[in-house]
Short mmCIF file of C-alpha atoms and ligand atoms in Angstrom, two decimals:
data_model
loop_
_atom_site.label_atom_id
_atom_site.label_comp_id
_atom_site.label_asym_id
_atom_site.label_seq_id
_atom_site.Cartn_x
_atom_site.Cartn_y
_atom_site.Cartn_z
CA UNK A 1 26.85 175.11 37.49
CA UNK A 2 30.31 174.09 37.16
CA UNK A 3 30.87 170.16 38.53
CA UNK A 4 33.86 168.38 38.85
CA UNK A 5 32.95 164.82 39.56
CA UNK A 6 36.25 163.09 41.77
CA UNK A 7 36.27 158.99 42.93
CA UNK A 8 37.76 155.66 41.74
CA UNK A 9 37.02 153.82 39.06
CA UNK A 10 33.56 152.02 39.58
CA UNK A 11 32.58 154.96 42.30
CA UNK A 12 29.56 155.31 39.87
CA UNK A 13 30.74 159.23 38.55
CA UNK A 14 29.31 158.07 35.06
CA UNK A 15 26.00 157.01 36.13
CA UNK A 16 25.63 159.82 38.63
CA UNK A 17 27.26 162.37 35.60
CA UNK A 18 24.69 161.09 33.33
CA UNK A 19 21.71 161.92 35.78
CA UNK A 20 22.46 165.17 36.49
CA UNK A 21 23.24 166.28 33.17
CA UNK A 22 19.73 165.37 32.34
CA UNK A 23 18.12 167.16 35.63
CA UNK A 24 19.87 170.56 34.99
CA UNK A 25 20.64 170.55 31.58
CA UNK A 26 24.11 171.26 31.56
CA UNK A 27 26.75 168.70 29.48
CA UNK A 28 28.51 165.32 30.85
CA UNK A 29 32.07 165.48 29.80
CA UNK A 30 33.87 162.26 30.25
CA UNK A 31 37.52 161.97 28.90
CA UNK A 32 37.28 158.17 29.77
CA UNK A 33 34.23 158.27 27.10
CA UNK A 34 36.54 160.99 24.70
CA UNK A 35 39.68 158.51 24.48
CA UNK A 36 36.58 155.29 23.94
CA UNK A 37 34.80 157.58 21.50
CA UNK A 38 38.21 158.21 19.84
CA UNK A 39 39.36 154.77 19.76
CA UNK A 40 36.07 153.36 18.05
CA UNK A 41 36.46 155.85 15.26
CA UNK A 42 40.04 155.03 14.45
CA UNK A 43 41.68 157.82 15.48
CA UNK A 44 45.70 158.61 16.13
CA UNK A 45 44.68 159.76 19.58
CA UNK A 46 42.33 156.53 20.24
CA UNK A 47 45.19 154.26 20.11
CA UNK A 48 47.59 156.38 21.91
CA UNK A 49 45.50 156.62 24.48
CA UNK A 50 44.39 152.75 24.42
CA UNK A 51 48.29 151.48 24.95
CA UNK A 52 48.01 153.29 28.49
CA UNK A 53 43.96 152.37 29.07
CA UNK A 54 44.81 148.65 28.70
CA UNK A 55 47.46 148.68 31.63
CA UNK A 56 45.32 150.60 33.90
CA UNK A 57 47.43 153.65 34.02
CA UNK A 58 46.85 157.67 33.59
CA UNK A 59 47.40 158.80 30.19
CA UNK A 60 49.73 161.63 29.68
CA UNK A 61 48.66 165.28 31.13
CA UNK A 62 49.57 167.06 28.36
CA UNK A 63 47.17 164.81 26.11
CA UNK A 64 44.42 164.56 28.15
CA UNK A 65 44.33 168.60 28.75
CA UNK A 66 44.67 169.94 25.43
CA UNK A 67 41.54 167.85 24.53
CA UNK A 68 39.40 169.45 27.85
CA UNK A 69 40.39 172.96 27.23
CA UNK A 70 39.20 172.59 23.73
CA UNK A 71 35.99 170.66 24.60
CA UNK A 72 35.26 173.51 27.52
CA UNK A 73 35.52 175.87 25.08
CA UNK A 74 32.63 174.53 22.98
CA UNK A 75 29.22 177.08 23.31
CA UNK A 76 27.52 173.87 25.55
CA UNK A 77 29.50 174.46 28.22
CA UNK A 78 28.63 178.37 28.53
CA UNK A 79 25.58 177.41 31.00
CA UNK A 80 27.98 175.22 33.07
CA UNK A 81 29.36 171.49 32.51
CA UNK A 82 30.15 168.12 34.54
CA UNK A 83 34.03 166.87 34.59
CA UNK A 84 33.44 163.11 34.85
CA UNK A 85 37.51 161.65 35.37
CA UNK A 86 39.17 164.88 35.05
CA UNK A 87 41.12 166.26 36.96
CA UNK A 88 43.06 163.24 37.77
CA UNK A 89 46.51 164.53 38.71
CA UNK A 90 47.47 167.96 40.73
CA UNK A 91 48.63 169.21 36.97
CA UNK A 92 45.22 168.85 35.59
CA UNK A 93 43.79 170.51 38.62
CA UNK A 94 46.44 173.76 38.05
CA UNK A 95 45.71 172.99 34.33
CA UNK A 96 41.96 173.44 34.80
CA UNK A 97 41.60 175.95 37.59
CA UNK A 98 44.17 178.40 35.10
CA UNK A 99 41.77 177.95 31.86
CA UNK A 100 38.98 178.55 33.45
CA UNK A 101 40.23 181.61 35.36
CA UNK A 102 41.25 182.82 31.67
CA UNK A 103 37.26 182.65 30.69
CA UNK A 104 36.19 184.53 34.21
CA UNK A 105 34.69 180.75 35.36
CA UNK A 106 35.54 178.83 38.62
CA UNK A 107 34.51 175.10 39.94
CA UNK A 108 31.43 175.68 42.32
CA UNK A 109 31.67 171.86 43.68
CA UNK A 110 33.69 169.39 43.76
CA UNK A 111 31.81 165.93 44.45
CA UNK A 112 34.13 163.52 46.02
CA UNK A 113 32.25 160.24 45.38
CA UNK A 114 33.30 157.08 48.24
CA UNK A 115 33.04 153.65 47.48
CA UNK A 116 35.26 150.36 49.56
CA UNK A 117 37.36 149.15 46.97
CA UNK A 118 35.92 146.01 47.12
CA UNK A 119 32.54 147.37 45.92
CA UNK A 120 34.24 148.59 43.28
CA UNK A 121 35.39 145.08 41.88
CA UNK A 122 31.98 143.78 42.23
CA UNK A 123 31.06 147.03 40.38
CA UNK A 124 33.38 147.07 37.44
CA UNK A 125 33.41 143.18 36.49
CA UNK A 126 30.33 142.81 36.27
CA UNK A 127 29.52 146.38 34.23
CA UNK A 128 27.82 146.17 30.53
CA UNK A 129 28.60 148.70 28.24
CA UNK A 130 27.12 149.93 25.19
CA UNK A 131 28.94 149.98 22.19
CA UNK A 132 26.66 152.04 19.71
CA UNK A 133 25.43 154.56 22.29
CA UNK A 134 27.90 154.60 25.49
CA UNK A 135 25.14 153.23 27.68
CA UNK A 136 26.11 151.64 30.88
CA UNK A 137 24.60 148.94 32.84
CA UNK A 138 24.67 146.45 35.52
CA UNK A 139 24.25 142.96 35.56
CA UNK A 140 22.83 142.65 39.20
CA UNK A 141 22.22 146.40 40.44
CA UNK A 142 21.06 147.96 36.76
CA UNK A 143 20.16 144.89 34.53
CA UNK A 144 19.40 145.18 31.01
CA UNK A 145 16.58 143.74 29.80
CA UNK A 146 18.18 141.14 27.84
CA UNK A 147 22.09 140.14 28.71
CA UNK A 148 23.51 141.51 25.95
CA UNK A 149 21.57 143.91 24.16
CA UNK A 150 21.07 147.80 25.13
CA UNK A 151 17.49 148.72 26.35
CA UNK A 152 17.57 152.07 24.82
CA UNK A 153 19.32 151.40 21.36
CA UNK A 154 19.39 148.10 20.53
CA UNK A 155 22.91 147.98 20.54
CA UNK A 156 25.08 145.49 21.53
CA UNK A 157 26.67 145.44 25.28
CA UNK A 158 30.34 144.54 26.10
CA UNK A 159 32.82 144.56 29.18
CA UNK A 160 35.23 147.52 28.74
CA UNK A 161 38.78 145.92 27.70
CA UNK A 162 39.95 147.38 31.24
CA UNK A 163 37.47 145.76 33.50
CA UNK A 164 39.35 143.11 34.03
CA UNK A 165 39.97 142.28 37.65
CA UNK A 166 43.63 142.34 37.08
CA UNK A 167 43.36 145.99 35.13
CA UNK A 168 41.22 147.02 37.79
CA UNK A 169 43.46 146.76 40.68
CA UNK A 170 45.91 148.37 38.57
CA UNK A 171 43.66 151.43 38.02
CA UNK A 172 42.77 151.62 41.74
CA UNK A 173 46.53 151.66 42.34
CA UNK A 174 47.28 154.66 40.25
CA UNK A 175 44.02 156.53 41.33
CA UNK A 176 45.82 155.74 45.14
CA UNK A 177 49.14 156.82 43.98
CA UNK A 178 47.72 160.20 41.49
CA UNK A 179 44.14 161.07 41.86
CA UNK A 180 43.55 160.80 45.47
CA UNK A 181 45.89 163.99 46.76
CA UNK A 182 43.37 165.97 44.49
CA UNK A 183 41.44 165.25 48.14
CA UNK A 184 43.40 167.32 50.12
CA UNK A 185 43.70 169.84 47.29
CA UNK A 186 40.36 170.70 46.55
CA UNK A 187 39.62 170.54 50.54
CA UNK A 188 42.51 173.33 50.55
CA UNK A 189 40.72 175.36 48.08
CA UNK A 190 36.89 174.74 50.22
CA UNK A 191 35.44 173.19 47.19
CA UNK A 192 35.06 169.22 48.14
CA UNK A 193 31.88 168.03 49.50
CA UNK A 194 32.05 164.24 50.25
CA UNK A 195 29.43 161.87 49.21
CA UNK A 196 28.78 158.59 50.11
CA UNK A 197 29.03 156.36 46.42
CA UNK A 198 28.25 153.09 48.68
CA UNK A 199 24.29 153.89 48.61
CA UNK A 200 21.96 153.19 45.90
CA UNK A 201 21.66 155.00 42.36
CA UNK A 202 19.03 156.98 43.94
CA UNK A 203 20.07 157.74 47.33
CA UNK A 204 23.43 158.98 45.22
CA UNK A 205 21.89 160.93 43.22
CA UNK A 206 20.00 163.01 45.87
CA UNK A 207 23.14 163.23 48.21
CA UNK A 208 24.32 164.97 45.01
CA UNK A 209 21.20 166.94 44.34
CA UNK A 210 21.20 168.51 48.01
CA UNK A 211 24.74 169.91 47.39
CA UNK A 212 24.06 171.61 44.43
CA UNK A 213 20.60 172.65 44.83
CA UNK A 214 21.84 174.59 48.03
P1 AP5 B 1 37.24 156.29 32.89
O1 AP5 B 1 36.43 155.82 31.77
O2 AP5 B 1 36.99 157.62 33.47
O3 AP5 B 1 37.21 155.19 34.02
P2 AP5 B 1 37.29 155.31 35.61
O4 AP5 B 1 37.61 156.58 36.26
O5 AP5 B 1 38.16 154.18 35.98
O6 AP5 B 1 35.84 155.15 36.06
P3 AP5 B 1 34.77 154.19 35.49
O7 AP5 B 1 34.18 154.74 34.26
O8 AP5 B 1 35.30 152.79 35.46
O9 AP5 B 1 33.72 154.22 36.71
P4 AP5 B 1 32.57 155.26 37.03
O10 AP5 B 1 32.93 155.95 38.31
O11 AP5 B 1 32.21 156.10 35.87
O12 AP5 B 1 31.42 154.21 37.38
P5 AP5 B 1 30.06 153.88 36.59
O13 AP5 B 1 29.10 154.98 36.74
O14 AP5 B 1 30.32 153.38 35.23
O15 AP5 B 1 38.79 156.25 32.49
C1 AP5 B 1 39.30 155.10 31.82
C2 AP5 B 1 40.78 155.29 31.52
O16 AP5 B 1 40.97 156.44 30.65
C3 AP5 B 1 41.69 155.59 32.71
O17 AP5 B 1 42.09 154.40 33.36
C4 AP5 B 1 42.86 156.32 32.05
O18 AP5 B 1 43.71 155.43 31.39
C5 AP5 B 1 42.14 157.16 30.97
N1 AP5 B 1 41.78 158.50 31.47
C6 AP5 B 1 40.51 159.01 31.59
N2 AP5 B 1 40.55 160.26 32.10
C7 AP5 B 1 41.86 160.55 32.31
C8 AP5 B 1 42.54 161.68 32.85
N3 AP5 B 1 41.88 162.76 33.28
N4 AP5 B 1 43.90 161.63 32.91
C9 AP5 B 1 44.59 160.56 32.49
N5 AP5 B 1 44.01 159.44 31.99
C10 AP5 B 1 42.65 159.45 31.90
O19 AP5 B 1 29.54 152.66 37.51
C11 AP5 B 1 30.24 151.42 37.54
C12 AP5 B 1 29.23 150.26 37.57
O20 AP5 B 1 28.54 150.28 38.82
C13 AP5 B 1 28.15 150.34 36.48
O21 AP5 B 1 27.85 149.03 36.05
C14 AP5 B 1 26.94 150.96 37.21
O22 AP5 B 1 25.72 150.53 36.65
C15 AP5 B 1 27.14 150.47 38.64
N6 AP5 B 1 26.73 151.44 39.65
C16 AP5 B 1 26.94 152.80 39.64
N7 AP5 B 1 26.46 153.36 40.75
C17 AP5 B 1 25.94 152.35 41.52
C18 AP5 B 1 25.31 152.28 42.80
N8 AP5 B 1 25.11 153.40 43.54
N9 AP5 B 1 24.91 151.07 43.26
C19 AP5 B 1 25.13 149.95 42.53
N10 AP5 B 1 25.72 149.93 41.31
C20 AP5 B 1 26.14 151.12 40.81
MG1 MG B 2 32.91 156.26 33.90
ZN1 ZN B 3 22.90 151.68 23.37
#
């Protein structure tokens, strides 16, 4: 089962990735959580990546798909995977659909997740993150059980650097301007199947489930 999760920020790809991974056993990969992962631990390619993060934009194709094609190849992934933020320009779709042609694999779905923009505001500001174990929460529609501590570790829960409401409407504006003629592309190829993001968690996740159970 081969996933490609598509939608703007706050669409809820994450929490829906997260779910599914669980259900069928196959692995959430999230370069959004790569680059966060990255920048925690230091690394050259965490704080490349953060100087774009922080102003909302893409960060360059050539980074972003040298680090998928090496995590696809890892043995996890043999059973099938979930893209959570990738593709994100038409060169990461060619980019993907030619490595995994090179590996005799193909996308079977690609879930096109629809949310109002202003849901996503009311979404992303008010988000909690984990910062020990990536876990993500909501203050109204997913609350913790205390404000700022992490239900399942203990650890302690932050807003993301680019959850700002001024960072947000920049990333909406270059998910407008990049991400959203991967529509029309993956329509092209018959692959998109559109799913409504403005519905609860659950009624989400078994929009989701009826697509790829069928
Ligand atoms: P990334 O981390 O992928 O951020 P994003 O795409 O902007 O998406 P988010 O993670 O903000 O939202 P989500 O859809 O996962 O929503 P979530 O489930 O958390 O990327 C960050 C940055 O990294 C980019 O801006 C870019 O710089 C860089 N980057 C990453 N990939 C790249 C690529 N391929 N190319 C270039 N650059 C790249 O949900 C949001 C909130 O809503 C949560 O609080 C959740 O609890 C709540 N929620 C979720 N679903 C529901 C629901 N149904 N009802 C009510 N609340 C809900
Ligand atoms: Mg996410
Ligand atoms: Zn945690």
């Amino acid at each position: 089962m081969n996933l490609v999760l598509l939608g703007p920020p706050g669409a809820g790809k994450g929490t829906q990735a997260e779910r599914i991974s669980s259900i069928y056993g196959v692995p959430h990969i999230s370069t959004g959580d790569i680059f966060r992962d990255n920048l925690k631990r230091g690394t050259e390619l965490g704080r490349k990546a953060k100087e774009y993060m922080d102003r909302g934009e893409l960060v360059p194709d050539e980074v972003v798909i040298g680090i998928v094609r090496d995590r696809l190849a890892e043995p996890d992934c043999d059973r099938g995977f979930i893209l959570d933020g990738f593709p994100r320009t038409a060169a990461q779709a060619d980019a993907l659909k030619a490595m995994l042609a090179e590996t005799g694999k193909a996308i079977d779905h690609v879930l096109n997740v629809q949310v109002p923009e202003e849901v996503v505001v009311q979404r992303l500001t008010a988000r909690r993150t984990c910062r020990s174990c990536g876990k993500v929460f909501h203050l109204v529609f997913d609350p913790p059980a205390r404000e700022d501590t992490c239900d399942a570790c203990g650890g302690e829960l932050y807003c993301r650097d680019d959850d700002r409401e001024d960072t947000v409407r920049a990333r909406l504006r270059e998910y407008e301007a990049k991400t959203s003629p991967l529509i029309d592309y993956y329509q092209r190829e018959g692959l998109l199947r559109n799913i409504n993001g403005a519905a609860s968690m659950e009624e989400v996740l078994q929009e989701i489930r009826a697509v790829v159970d069928k």
